[in-house]
Coordinates of N, CA, C and O in Angstrom, one line a residue:
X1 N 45.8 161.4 202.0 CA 45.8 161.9 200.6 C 44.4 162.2 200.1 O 44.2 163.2 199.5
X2 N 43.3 161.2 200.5 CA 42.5 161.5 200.1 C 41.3 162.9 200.8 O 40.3 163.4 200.3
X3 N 42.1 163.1 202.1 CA 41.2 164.1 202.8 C 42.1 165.5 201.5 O 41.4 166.0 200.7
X4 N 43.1 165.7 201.5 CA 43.7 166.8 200.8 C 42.9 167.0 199.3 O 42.6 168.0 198.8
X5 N 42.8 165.6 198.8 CA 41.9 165.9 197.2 C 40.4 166.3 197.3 O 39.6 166.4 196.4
X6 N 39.9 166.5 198.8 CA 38.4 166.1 198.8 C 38.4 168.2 199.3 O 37.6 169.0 198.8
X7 N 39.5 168.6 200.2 CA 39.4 169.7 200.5 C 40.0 170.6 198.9 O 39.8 171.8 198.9
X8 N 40.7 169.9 197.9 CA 41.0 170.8 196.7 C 39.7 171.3 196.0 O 39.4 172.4 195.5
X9 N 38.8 169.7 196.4 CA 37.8 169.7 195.2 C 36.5 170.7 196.1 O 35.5 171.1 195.5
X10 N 36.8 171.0 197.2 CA 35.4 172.0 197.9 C 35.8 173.3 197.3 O 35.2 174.3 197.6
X11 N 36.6 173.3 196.7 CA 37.2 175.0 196.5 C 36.3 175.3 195.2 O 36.1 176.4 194.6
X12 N 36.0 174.1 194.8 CA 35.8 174.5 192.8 C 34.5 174.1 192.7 O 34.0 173.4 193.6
X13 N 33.9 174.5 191.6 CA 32.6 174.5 191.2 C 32.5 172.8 190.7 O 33.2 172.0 191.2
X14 N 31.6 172.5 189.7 CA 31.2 171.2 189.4 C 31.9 170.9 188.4 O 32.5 169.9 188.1
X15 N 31.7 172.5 187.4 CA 32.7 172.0 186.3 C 33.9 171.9 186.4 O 34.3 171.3 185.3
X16 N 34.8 172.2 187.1 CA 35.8 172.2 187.6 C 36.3 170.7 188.4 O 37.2 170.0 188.0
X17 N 35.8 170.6 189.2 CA 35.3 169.3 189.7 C 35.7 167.8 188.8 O 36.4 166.9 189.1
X18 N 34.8 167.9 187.4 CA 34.5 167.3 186.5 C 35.8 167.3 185.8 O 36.1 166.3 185.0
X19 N 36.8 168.3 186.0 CA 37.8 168.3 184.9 C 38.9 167.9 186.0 O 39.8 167.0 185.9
X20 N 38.7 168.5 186.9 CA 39.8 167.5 188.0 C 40.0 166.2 187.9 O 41.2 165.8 188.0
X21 N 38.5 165.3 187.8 CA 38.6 164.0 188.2 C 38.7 163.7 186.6 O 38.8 162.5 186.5
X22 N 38.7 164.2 185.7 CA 39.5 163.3 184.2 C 40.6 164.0 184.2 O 41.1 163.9 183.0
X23 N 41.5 164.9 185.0 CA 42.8 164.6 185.0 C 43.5 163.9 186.1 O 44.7 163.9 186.2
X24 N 42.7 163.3 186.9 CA 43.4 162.8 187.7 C 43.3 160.9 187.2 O 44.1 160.0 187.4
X25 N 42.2 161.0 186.5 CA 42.0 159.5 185.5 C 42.9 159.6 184.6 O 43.5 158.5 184.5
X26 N 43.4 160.3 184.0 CA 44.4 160.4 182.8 C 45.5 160.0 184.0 O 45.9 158.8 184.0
X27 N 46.2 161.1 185.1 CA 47.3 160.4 185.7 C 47.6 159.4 186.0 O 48.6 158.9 185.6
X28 N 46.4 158.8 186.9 CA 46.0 157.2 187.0 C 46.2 156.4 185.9 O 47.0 155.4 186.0
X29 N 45.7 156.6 184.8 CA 46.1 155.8 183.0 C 47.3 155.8 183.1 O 47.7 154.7 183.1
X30 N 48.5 156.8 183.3 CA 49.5 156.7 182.6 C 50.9 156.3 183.9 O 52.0 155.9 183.7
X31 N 50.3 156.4 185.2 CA 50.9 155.5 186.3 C 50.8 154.1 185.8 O 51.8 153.4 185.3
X32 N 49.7 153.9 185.8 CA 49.1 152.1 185.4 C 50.3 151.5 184.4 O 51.2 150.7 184.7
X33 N 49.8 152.4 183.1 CA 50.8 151.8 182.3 C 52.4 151.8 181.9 O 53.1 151.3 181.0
X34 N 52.8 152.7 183.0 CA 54.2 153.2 183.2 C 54.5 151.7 183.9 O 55.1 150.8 183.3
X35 N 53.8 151.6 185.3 CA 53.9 150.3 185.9 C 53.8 149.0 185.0 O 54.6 148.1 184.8
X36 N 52.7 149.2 184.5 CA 52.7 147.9 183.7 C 54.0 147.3 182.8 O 54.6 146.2 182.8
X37 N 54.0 148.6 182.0 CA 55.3 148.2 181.4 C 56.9 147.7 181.4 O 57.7 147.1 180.7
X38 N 56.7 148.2 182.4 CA 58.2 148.3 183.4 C 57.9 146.4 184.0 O 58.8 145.6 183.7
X39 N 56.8 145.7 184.7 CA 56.7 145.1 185.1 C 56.3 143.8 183.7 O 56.1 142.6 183.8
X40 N 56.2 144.5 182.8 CA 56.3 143.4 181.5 C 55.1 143.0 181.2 O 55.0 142.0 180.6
X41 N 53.7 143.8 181.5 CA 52.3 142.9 181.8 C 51.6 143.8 180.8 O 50.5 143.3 180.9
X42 N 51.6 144.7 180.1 CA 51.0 145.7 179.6 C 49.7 144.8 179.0 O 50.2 144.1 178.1
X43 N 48.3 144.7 179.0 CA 47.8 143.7 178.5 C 46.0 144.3 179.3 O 45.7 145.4 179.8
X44 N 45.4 143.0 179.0 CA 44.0 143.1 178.7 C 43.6 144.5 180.2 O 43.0 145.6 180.1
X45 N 44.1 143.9 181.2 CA 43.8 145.4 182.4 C 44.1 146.9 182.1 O 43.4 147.8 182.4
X46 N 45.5 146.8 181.4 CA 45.4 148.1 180.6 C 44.8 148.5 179.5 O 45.2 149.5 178.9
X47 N 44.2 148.0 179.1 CA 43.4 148.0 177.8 C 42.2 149.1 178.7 O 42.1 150.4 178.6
X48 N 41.2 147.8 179.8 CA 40.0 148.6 179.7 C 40.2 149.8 181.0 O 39.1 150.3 181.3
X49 N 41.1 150.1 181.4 CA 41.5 151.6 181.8 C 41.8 152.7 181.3 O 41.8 153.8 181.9
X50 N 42.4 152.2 179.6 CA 42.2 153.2 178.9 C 41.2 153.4 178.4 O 41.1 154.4 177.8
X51 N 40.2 152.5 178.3 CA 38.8 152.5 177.7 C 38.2 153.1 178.5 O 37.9 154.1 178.0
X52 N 37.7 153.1 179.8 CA 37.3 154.2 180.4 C 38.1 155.3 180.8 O 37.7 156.0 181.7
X53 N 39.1 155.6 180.4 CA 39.7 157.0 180.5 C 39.1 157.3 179.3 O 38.1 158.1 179.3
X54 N 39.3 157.0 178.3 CA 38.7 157.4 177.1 C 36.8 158.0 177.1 O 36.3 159.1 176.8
X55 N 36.4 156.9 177.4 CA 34.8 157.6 178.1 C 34.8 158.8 178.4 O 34.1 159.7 178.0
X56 N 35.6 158.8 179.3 CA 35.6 159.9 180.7 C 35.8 161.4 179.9 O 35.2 162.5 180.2
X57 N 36.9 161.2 178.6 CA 37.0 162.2 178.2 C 36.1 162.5 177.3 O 35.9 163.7 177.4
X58 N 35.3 161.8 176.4 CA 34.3 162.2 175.9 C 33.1 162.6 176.7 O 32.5 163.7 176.4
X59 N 32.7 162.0 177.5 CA 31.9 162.3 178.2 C 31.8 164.1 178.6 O 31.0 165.0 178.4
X60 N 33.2 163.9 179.5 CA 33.8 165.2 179.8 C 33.7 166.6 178.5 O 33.5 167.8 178.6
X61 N 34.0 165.8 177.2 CA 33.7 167.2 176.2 C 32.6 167.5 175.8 O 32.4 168.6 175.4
X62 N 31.3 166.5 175.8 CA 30.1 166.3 176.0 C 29.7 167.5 176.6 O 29.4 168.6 176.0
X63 N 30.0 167.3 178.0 CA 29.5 168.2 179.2 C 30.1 170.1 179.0 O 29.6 171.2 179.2
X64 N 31.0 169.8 178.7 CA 31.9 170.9 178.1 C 31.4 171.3 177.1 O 31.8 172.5 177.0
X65 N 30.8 170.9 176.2 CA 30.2 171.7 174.6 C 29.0 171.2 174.4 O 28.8 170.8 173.2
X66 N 28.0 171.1 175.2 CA 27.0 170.9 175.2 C 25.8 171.7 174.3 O 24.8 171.2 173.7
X67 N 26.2 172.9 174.3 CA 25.8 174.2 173.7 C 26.2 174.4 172.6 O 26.3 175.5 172.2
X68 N 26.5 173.3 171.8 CA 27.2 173.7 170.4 C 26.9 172.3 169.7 O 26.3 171.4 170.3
X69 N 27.3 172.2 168.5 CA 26.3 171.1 167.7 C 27.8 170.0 167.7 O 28.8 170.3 167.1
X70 N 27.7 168.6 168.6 CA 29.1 167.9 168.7 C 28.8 167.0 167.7 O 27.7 166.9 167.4
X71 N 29.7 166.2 167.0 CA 29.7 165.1 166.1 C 30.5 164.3 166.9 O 31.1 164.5 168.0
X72 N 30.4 163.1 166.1 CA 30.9 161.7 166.3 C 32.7 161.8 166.2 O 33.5 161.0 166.6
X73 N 32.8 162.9 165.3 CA 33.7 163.2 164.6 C 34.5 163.9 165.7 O 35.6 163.6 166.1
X74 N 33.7 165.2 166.3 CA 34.5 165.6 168.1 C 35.0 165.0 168.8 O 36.1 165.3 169.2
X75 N 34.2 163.7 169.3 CA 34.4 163.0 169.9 C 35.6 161.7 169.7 O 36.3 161.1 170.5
X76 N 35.6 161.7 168.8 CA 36.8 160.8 168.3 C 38.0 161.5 168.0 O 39.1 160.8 168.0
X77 N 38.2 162.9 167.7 CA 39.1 163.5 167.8 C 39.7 163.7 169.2 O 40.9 163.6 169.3
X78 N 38.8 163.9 170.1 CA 39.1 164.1 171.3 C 39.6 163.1 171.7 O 40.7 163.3 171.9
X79 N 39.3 161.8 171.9 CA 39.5 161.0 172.3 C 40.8 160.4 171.5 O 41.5 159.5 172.1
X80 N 41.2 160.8 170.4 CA 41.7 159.9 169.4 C 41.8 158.9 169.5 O 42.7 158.3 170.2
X81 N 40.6 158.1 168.8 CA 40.0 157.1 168.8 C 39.0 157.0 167.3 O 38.4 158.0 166.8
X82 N 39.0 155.5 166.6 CA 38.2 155.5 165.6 C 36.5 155.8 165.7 O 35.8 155.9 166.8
X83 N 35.9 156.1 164.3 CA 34.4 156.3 164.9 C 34.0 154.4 165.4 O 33.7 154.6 166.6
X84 N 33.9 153.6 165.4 CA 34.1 152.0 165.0 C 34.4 152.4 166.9 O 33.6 152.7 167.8
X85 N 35.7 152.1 166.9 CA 36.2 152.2 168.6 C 35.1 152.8 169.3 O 34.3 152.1 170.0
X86 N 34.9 154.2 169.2 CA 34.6 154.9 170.0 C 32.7 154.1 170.2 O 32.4 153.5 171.3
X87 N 31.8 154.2 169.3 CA 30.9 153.8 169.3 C 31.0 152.4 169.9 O 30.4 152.4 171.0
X88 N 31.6 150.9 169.6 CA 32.2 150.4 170.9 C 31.9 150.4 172.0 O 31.0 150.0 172.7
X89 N 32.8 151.1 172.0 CA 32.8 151.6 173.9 C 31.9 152.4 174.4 O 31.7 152.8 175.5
X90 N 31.4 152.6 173.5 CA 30.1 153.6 174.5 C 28.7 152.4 174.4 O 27.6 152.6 175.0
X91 N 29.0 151.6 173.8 CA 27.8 150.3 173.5 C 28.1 149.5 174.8 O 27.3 149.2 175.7
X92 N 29.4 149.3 174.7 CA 29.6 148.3 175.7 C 29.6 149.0 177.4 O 30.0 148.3 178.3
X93 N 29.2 150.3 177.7 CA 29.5 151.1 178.7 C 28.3 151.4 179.3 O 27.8 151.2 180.4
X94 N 28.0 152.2 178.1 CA 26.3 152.8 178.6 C 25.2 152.5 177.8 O 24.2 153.1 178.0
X95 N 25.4 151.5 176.7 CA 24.5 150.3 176.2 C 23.8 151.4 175.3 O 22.6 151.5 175.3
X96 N 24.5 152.1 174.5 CA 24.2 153.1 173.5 C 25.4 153.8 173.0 O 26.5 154.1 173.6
X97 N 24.8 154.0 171.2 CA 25.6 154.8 170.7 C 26.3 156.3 171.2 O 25.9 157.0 172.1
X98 N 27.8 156.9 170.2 CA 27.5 158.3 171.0 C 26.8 159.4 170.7 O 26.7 160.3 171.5
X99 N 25.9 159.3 169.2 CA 25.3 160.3 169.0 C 23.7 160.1 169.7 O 23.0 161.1 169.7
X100 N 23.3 159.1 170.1 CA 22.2 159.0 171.2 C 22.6 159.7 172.7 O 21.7 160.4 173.2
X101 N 23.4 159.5 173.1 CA 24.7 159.6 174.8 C 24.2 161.1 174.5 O 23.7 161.7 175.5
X102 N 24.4 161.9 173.2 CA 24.5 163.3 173.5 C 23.5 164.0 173.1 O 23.3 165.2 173.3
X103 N 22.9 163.5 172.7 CA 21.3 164.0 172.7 C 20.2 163.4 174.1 O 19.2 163.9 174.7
X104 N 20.6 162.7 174.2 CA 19.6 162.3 175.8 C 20.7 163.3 176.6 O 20.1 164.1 177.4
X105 N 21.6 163.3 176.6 CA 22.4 164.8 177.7 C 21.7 165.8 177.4 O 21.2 166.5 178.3
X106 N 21.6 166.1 176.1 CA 20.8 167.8 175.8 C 19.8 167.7 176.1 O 19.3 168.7 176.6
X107 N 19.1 166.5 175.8 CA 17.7 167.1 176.4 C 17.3 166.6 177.8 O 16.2 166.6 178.2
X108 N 18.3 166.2 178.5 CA 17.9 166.2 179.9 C 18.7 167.5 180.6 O 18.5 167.7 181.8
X109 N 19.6 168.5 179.7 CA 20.2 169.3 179.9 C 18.8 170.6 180.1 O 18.8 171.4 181.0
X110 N 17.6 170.3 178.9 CA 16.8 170.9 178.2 C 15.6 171.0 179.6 O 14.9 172.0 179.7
X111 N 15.6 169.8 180.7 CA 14.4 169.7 181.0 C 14.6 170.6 182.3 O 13.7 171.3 182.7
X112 N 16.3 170.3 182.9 CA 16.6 171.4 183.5 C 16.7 172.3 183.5 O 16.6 172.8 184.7
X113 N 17.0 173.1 182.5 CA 16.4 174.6 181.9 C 15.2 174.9 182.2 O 15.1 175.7 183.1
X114 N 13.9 174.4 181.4 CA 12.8 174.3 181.9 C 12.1 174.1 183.0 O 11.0 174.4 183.3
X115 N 12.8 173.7 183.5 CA 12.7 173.8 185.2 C 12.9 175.6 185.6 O 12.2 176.6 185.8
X116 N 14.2 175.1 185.6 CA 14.7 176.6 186.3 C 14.5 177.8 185.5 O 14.8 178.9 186.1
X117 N 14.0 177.9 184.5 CA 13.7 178.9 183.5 C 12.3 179.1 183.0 O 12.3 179.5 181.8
X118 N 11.3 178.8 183.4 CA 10.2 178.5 182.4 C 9.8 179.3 181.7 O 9.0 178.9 180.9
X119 N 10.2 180.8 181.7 CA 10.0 181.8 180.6 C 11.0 181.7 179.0 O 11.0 182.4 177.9
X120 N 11.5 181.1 179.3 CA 12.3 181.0 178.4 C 11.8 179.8 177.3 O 11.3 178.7 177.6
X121 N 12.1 180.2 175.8 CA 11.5 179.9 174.5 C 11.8 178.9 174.2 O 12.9 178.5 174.6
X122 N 10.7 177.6 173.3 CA 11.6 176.5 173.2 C 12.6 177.0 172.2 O 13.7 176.5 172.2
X123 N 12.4 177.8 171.3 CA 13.3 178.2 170.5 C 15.3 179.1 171.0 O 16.5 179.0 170.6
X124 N 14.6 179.8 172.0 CA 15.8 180.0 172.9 C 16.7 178.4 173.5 O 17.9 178.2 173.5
X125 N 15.8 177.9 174.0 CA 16.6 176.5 174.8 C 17.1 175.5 173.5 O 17.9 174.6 173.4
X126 N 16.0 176.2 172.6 CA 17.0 174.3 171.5 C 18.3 175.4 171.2 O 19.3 175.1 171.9
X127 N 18.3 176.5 170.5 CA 19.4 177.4 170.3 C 20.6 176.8 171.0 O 21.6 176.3 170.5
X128 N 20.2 177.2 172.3 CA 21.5 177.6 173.6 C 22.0 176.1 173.8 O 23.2 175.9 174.0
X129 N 21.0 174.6 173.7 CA 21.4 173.3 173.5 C 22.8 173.1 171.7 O 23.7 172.3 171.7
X130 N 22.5 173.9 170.6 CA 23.2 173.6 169.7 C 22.3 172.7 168.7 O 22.7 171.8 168.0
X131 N 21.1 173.1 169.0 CA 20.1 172.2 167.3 C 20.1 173.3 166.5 O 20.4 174.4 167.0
X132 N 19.8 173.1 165.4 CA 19.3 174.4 164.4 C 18.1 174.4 164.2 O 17.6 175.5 164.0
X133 N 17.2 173.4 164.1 CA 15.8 173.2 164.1 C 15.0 172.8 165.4 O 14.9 171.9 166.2
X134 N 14.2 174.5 165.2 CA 13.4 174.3 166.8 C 12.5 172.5 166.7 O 12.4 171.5 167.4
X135 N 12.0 172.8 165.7 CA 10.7 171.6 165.2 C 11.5 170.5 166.0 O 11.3 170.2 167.2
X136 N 12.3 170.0 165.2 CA 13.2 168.6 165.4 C 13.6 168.7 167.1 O 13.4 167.6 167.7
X137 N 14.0 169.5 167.6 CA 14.4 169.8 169.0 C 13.1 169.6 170.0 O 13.2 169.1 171.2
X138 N 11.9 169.9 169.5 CA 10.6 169.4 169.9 C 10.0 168.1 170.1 O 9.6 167.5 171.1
X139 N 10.2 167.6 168.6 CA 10.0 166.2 168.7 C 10.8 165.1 169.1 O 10.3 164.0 169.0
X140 N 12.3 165.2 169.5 CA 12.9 164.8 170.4 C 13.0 164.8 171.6 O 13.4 163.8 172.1
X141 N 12.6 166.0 172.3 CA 12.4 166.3 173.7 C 11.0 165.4 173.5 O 11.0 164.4 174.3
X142 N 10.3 165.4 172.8 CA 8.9 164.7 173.2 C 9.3 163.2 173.3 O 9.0 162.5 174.3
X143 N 10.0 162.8 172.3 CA 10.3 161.2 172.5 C 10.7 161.0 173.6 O 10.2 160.3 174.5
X144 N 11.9 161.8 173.7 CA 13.0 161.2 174.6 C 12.2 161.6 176.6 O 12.6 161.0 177.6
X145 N 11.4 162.4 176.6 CA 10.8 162.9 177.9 C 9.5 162.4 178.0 O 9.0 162.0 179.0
X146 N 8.6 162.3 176.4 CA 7.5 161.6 177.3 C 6.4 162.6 177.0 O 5.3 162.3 176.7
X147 N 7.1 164.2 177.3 CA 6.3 165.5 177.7 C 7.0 166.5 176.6 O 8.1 166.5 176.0
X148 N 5.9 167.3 176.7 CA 5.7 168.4 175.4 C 6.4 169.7 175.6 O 6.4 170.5 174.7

């Protein structure tokens, strides 16, 4: 089984890739708890499997709309999940809030650009990242990198 999912996933790009493995976490979630239930145990293990399927999917719309300006408010939609919950679990996961999670993405999204692009404007890259303020896009990249 697992040689057939490894030859599905050579076929597809990263992002592709990326949406495969949170639908195959979602299947996994809803096996688990089909099982669970049936077997009478539905409880703390299924809890934190839906808590990282939950992750996975924010994360995953993160990566997905990265180029556009996301709220707290996206993310909990997506997830449907409270803001309270969601922030939670991203404290208890990756030891930060989510509107920090998506700003250190953009701007490490930002550094790769910069890399691969270096003609290109800070004003173009905060743009195409989803800031409205080149300034503020600046002095975040500065905090958060270190470098100018």
């Amino acid at each position: 089984m697992g040689e057939k999912i490894e030859k599905l996933l050579t076929k597809y790009k990263a992002d592709n890739y990326l949406y495969i493995a949170v639908y195959l976490c979602e299947l996994l979630a809803t096996i688990s708890r089909s099982v669970c239930e049936k077997l009478g145990s539905y409880d703390a293990d299924t809890q934190i499997v839906e808590v990282t399927h939950h992750l996975k999917k924010a994360v995953w719309y993160i990566k997905q709309n990265y180029s556009k300006k996301i709220t707290v408010e996206d993310l909990c939609a997506c997830c449907n999940m409270s803001q309270s919950q969601l922030t939670r679990y991203f404290k208890s996961e990756f030891s930060t809030t989510p509107n920090r999670y998506i700003t250190e993405f953009k701007i490490n999204r930002a550094k790769e650009i910069f890399l691969n692009a270096p003609e290109l404007s800070i004003k173009t890259v905060s743009s195409d990242l989803g800031f409205d303020d080149q300034h503020y896009f600046s002095r975040i990249f500065t905090k958060l990198s270190g470098e100018t």
